[in-house]
PDB file of C-alpha atoms in Angstrom:
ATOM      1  CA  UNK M  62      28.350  -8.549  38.593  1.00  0.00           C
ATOM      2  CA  UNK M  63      31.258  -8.914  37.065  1.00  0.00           C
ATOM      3  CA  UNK M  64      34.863  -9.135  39.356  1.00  0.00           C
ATOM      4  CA  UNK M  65      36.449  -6.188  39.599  1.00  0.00           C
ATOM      5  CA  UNK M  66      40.120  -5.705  38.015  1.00  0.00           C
ATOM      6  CA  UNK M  67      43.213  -4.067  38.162  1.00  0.00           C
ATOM      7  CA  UNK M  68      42.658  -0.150  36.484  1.00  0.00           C
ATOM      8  CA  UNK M  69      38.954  -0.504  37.375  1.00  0.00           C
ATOM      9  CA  UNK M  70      37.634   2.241  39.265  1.00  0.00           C
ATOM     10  CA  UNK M  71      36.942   1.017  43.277  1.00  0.00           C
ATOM     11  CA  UNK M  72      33.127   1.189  43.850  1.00  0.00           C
ATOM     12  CA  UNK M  73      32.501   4.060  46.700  1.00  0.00           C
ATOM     13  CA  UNK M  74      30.737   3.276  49.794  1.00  0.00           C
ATOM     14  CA  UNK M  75      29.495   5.104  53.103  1.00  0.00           C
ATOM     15  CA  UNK M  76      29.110   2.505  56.047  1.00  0.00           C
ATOM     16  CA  UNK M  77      29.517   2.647  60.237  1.00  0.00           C
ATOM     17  CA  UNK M  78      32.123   0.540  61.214  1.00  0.00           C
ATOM     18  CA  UNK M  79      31.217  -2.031  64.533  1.00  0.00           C
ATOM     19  CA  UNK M  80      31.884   1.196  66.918  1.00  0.00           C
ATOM     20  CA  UNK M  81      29.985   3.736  64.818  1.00  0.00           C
ATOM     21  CA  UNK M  82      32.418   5.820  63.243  1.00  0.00           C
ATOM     22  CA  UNK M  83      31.417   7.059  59.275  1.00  0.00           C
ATOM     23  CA  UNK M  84      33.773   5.132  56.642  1.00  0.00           C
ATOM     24  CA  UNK M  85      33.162   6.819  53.382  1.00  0.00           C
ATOM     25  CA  UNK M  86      35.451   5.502  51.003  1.00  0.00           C
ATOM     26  CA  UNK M  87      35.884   8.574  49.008  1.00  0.00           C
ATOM     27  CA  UNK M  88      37.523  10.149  52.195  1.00  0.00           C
ATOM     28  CA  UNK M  89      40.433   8.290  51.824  1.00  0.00           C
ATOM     29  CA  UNK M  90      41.202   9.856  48.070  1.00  0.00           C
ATOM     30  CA  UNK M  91      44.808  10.562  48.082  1.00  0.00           C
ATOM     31  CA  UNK M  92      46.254   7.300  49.893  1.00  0.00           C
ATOM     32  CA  UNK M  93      46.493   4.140  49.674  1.00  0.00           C
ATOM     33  CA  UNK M  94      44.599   0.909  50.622  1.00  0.00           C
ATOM     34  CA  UNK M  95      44.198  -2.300  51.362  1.00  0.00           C
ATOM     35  CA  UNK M  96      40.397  -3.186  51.234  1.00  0.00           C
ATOM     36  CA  UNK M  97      39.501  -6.595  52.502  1.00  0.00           C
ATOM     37  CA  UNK M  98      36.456  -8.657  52.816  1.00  0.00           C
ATOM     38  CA  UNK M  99      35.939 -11.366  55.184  1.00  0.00           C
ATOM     39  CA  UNK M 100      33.358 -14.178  56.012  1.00  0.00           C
ATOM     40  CA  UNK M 101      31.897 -13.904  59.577  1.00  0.00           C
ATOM     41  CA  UNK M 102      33.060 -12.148  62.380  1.00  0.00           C
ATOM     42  CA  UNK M 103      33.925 -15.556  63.876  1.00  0.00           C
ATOM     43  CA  UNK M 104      35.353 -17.251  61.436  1.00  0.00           C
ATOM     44  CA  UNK M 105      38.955 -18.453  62.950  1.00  0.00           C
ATOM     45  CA  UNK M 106      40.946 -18.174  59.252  1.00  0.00           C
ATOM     46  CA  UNK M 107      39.120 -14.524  59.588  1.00  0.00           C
ATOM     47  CA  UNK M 108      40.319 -13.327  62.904  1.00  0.00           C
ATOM     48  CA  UNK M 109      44.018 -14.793  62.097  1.00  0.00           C
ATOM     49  CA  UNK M 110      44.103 -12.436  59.359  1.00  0.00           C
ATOM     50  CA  UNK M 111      42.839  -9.891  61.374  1.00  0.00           C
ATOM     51  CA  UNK M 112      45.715 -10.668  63.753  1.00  0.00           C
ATOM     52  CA  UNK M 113      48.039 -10.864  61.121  1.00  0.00           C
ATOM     53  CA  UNK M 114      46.945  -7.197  59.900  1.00  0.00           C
ATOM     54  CA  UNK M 115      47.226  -6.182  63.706  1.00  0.00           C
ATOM     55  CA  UNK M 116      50.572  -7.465  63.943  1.00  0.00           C
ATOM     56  CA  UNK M 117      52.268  -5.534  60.698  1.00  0.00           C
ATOM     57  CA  UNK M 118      50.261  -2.185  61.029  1.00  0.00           C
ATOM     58  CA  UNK M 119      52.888  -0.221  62.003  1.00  0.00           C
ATOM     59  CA  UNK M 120      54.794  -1.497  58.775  1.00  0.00           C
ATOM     60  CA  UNK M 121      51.517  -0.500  56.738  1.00  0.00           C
ATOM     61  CA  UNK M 122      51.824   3.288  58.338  1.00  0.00           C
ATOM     62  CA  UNK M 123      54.959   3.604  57.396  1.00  0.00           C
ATOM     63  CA  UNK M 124      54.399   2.198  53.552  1.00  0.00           C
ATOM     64  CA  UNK M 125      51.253   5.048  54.311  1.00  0.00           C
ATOM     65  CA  UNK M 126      49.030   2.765  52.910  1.00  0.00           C
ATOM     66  CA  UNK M 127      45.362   2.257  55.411  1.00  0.00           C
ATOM     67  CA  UNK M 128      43.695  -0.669  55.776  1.00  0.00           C
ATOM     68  CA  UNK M 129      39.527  -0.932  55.761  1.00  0.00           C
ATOM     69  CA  UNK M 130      37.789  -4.728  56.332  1.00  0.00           C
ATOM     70  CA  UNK M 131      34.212  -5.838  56.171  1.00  0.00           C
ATOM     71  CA  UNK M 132      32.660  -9.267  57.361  1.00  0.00           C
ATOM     72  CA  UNK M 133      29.770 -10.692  56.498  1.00  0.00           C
ATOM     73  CA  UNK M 134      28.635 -10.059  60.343  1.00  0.00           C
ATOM     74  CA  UNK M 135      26.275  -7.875  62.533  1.00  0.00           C
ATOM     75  CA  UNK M 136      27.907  -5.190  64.723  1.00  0.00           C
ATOM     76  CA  UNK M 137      27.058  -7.433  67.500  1.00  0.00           C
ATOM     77  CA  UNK M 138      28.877 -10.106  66.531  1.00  0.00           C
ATOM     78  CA  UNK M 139      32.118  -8.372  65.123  1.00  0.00           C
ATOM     79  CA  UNK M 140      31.755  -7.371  69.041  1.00  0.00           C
ATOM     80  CA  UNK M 141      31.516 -10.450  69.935  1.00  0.00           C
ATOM     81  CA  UNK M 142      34.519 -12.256  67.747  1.00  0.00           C
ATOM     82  CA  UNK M 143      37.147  -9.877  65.263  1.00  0.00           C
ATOM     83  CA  UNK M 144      36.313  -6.918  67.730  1.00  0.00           C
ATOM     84  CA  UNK M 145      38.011  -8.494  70.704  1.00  0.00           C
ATOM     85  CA  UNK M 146      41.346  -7.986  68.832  1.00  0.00           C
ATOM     86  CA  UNK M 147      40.974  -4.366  68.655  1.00  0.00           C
ATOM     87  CA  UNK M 148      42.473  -3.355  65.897  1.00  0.00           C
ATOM     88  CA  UNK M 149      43.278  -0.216  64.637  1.00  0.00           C
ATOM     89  CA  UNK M 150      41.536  -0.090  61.524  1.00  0.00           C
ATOM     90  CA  UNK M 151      37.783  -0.261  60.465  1.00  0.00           C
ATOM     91  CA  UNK M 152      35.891  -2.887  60.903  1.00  0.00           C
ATOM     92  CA  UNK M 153      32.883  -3.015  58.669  1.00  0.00           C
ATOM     93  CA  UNK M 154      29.862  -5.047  59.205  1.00  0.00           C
ATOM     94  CA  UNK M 155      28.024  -6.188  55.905  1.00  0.00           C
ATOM     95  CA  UNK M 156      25.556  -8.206  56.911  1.00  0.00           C
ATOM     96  CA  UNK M 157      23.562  -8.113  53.434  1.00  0.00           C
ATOM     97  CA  UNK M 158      26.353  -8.208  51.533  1.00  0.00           C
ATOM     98  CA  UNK M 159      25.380  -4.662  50.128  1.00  0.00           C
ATOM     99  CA  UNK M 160      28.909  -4.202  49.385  1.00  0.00           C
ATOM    100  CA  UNK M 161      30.594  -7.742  48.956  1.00  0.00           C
ATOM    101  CA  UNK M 162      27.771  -7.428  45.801  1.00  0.00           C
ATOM    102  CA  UNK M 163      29.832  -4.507  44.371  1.00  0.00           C
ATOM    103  CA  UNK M 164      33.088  -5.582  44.720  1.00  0.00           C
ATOM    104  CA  UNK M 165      31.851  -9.084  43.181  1.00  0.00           C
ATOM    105  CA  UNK M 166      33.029 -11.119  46.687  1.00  0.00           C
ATOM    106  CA  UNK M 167      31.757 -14.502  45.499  1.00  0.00           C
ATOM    107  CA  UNK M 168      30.696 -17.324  48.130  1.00  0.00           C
ATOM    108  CA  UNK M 169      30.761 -21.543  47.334  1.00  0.00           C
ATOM    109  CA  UNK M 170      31.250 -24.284  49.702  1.00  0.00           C
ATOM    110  CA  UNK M 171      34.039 -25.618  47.827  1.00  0.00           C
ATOM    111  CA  UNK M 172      36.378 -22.887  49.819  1.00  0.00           C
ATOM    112  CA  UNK M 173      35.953 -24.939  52.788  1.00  0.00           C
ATOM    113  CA  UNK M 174      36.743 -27.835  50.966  1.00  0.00           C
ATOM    114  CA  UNK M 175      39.744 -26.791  49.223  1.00  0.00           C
ATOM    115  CA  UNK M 176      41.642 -24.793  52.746  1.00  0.00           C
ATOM    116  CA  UNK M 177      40.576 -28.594  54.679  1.00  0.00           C
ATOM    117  CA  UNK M 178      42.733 -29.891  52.336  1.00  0.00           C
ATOM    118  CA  UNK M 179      45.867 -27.742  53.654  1.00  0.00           C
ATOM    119  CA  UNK M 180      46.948 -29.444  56.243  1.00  0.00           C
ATOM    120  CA  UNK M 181      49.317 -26.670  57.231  1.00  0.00           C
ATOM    121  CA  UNK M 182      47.271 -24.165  57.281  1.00  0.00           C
ATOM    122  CA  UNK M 183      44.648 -25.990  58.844  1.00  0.00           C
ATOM    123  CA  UNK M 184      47.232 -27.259  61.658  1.00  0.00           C
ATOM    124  CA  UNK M 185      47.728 -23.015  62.324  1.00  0.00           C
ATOM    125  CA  UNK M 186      44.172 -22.094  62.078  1.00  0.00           C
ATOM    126  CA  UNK M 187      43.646 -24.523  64.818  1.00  0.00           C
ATOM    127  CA  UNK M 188      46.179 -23.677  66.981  1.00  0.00           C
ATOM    128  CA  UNK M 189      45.740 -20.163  66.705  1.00  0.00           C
ATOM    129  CA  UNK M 190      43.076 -19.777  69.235  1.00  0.00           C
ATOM    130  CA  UNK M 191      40.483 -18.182  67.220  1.00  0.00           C
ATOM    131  CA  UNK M 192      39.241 -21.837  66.081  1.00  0.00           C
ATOM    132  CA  UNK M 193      35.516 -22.346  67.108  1.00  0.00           C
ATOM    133  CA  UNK M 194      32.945 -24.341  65.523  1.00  0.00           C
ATOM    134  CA  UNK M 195      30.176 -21.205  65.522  1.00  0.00           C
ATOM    135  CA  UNK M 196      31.837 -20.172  62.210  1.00  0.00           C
ATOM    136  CA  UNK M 197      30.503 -23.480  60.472  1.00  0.00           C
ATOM    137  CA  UNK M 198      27.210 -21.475  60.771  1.00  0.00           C
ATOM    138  CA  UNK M 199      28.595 -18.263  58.622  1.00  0.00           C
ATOM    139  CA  UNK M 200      27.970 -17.856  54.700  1.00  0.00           C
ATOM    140  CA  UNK M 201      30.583 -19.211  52.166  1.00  0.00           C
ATOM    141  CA  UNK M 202      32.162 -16.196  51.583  1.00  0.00           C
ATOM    142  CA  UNK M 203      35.475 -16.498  49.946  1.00  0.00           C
ATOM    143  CA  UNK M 204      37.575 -13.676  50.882  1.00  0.00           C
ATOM    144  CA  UNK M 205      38.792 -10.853  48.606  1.00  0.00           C
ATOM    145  CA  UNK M 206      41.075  -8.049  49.138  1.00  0.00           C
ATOM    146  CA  UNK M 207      41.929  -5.120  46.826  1.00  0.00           C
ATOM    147  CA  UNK M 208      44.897  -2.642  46.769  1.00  0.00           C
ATOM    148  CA  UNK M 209      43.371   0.646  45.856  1.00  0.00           C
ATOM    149  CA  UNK M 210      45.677   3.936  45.225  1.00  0.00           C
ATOM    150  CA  UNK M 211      45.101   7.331  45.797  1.00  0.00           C
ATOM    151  CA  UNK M 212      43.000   8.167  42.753  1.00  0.00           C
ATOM    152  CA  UNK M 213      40.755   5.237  43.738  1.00  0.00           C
ATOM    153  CA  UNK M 214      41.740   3.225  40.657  1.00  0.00           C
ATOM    154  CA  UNK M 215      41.870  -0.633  41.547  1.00  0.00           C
ATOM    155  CA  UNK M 216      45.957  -1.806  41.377  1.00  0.00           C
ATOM    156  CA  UNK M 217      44.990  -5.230  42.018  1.00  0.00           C
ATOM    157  CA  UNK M 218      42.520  -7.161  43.278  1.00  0.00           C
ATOM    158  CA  UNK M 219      42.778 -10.771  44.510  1.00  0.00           C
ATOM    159  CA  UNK M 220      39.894 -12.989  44.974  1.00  0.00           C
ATOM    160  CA  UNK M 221      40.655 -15.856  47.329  1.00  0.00           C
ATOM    161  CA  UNK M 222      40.615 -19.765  46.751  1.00  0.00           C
ATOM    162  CA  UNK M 223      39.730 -20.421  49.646  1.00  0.00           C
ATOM    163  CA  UNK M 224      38.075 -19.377  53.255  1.00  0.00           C
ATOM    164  CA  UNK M 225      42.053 -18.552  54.229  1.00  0.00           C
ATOM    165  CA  UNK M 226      43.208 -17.099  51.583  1.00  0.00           C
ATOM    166  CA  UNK M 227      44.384 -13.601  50.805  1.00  0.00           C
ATOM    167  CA  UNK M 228      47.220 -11.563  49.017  1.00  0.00           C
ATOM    168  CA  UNK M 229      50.813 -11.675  51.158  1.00  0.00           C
ATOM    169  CA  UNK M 230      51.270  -9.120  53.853  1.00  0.00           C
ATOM    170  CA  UNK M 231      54.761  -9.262  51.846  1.00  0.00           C
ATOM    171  CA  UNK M 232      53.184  -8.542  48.591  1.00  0.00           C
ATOM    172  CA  UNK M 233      50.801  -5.753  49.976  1.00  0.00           C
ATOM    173  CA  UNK M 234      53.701  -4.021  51.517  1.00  0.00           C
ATOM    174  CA  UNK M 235      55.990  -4.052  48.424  1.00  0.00           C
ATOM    175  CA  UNK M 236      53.695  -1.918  47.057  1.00  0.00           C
ATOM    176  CA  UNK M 237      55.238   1.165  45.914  1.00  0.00           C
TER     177      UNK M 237
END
């Protein structure tokens, strides 16, 4: 499949999130969002995100714009990992990928590669306290995240580098 693009039309979905509440995409015609896909749920450059997302909700409310996130995880282990943080948003598990297919998430070793050679963003991963070796186990997946208005036309979407990279909290909340 080809990646998706601004003025592209986002690619429904109906999933549970990790605690078994409906997401259906189509639900949220009408407002704004940030849709992001992640590798495993214990992936540490993962669960800093997740933090990160945590930590500025309260500025996404008030830009109104929602936020929706799927890993590449069982429910059991987004329980086990990303679900500890509680956040306020969904948290999808994908195991299969069913959806990472339709939005065109790609995966390649090389992203490991290529964020091990940031130094800086290594040293933070690291000292974050969501480093673990488990996530050396989890698929390749290079993150993506897409800003999606409120006719459910695509705005932009950003495919990642590498296994930490993702658009700018900044960016996302210029976002008018």
């Amino acid at each position: 499949m080809n990646k998706l693009k601004k003025n592209d039309h986002s690619i429904d979905f109906s999933q549970e999130d990790y605690l078994g509440n409906k997401v259906h995409l189509k639900d949220y015609k009408g407002k704004k969002i940030l849709l992001s896909f992640f590798r495993g749920a214990s992936c540490p450059f993962c669960n800093l995100r997740i933090n990160q997302l945590i930590n500025n909700y309260d500025e996404f409310q008030k830009n109104q714009i929602e936020i929706i996130t799927f890993f590449s995880a069982s429910k059991e282990e987004i329980f086990q990992y990303a679900g500890k943080q509680k956040a306020p948003f969904p948290i999808i598990p994908d195991p299969n990928l069913e959806i990472y297919k339709k939005y065109a998430v790609e995966q390649s070793s090389m992203g490991m590669i290529k964020v091990i050679l940031k130094p800086l963003k290594m040293i933070k991963v690291m000292t974050s306290g969501f480093f673990n070796m488990r996530s050396m186990n989890d698929k390749p997946i290079i993150p993506a995240d897409f800003l999606i208005d409120g006719k459910q036309i695509i705005y932009k979407a950003y495919y990642g580098k590498d296994f930490g990279d993702h658009l700018q909290i900044d960016e996302i909340l210029k976002w008018k």
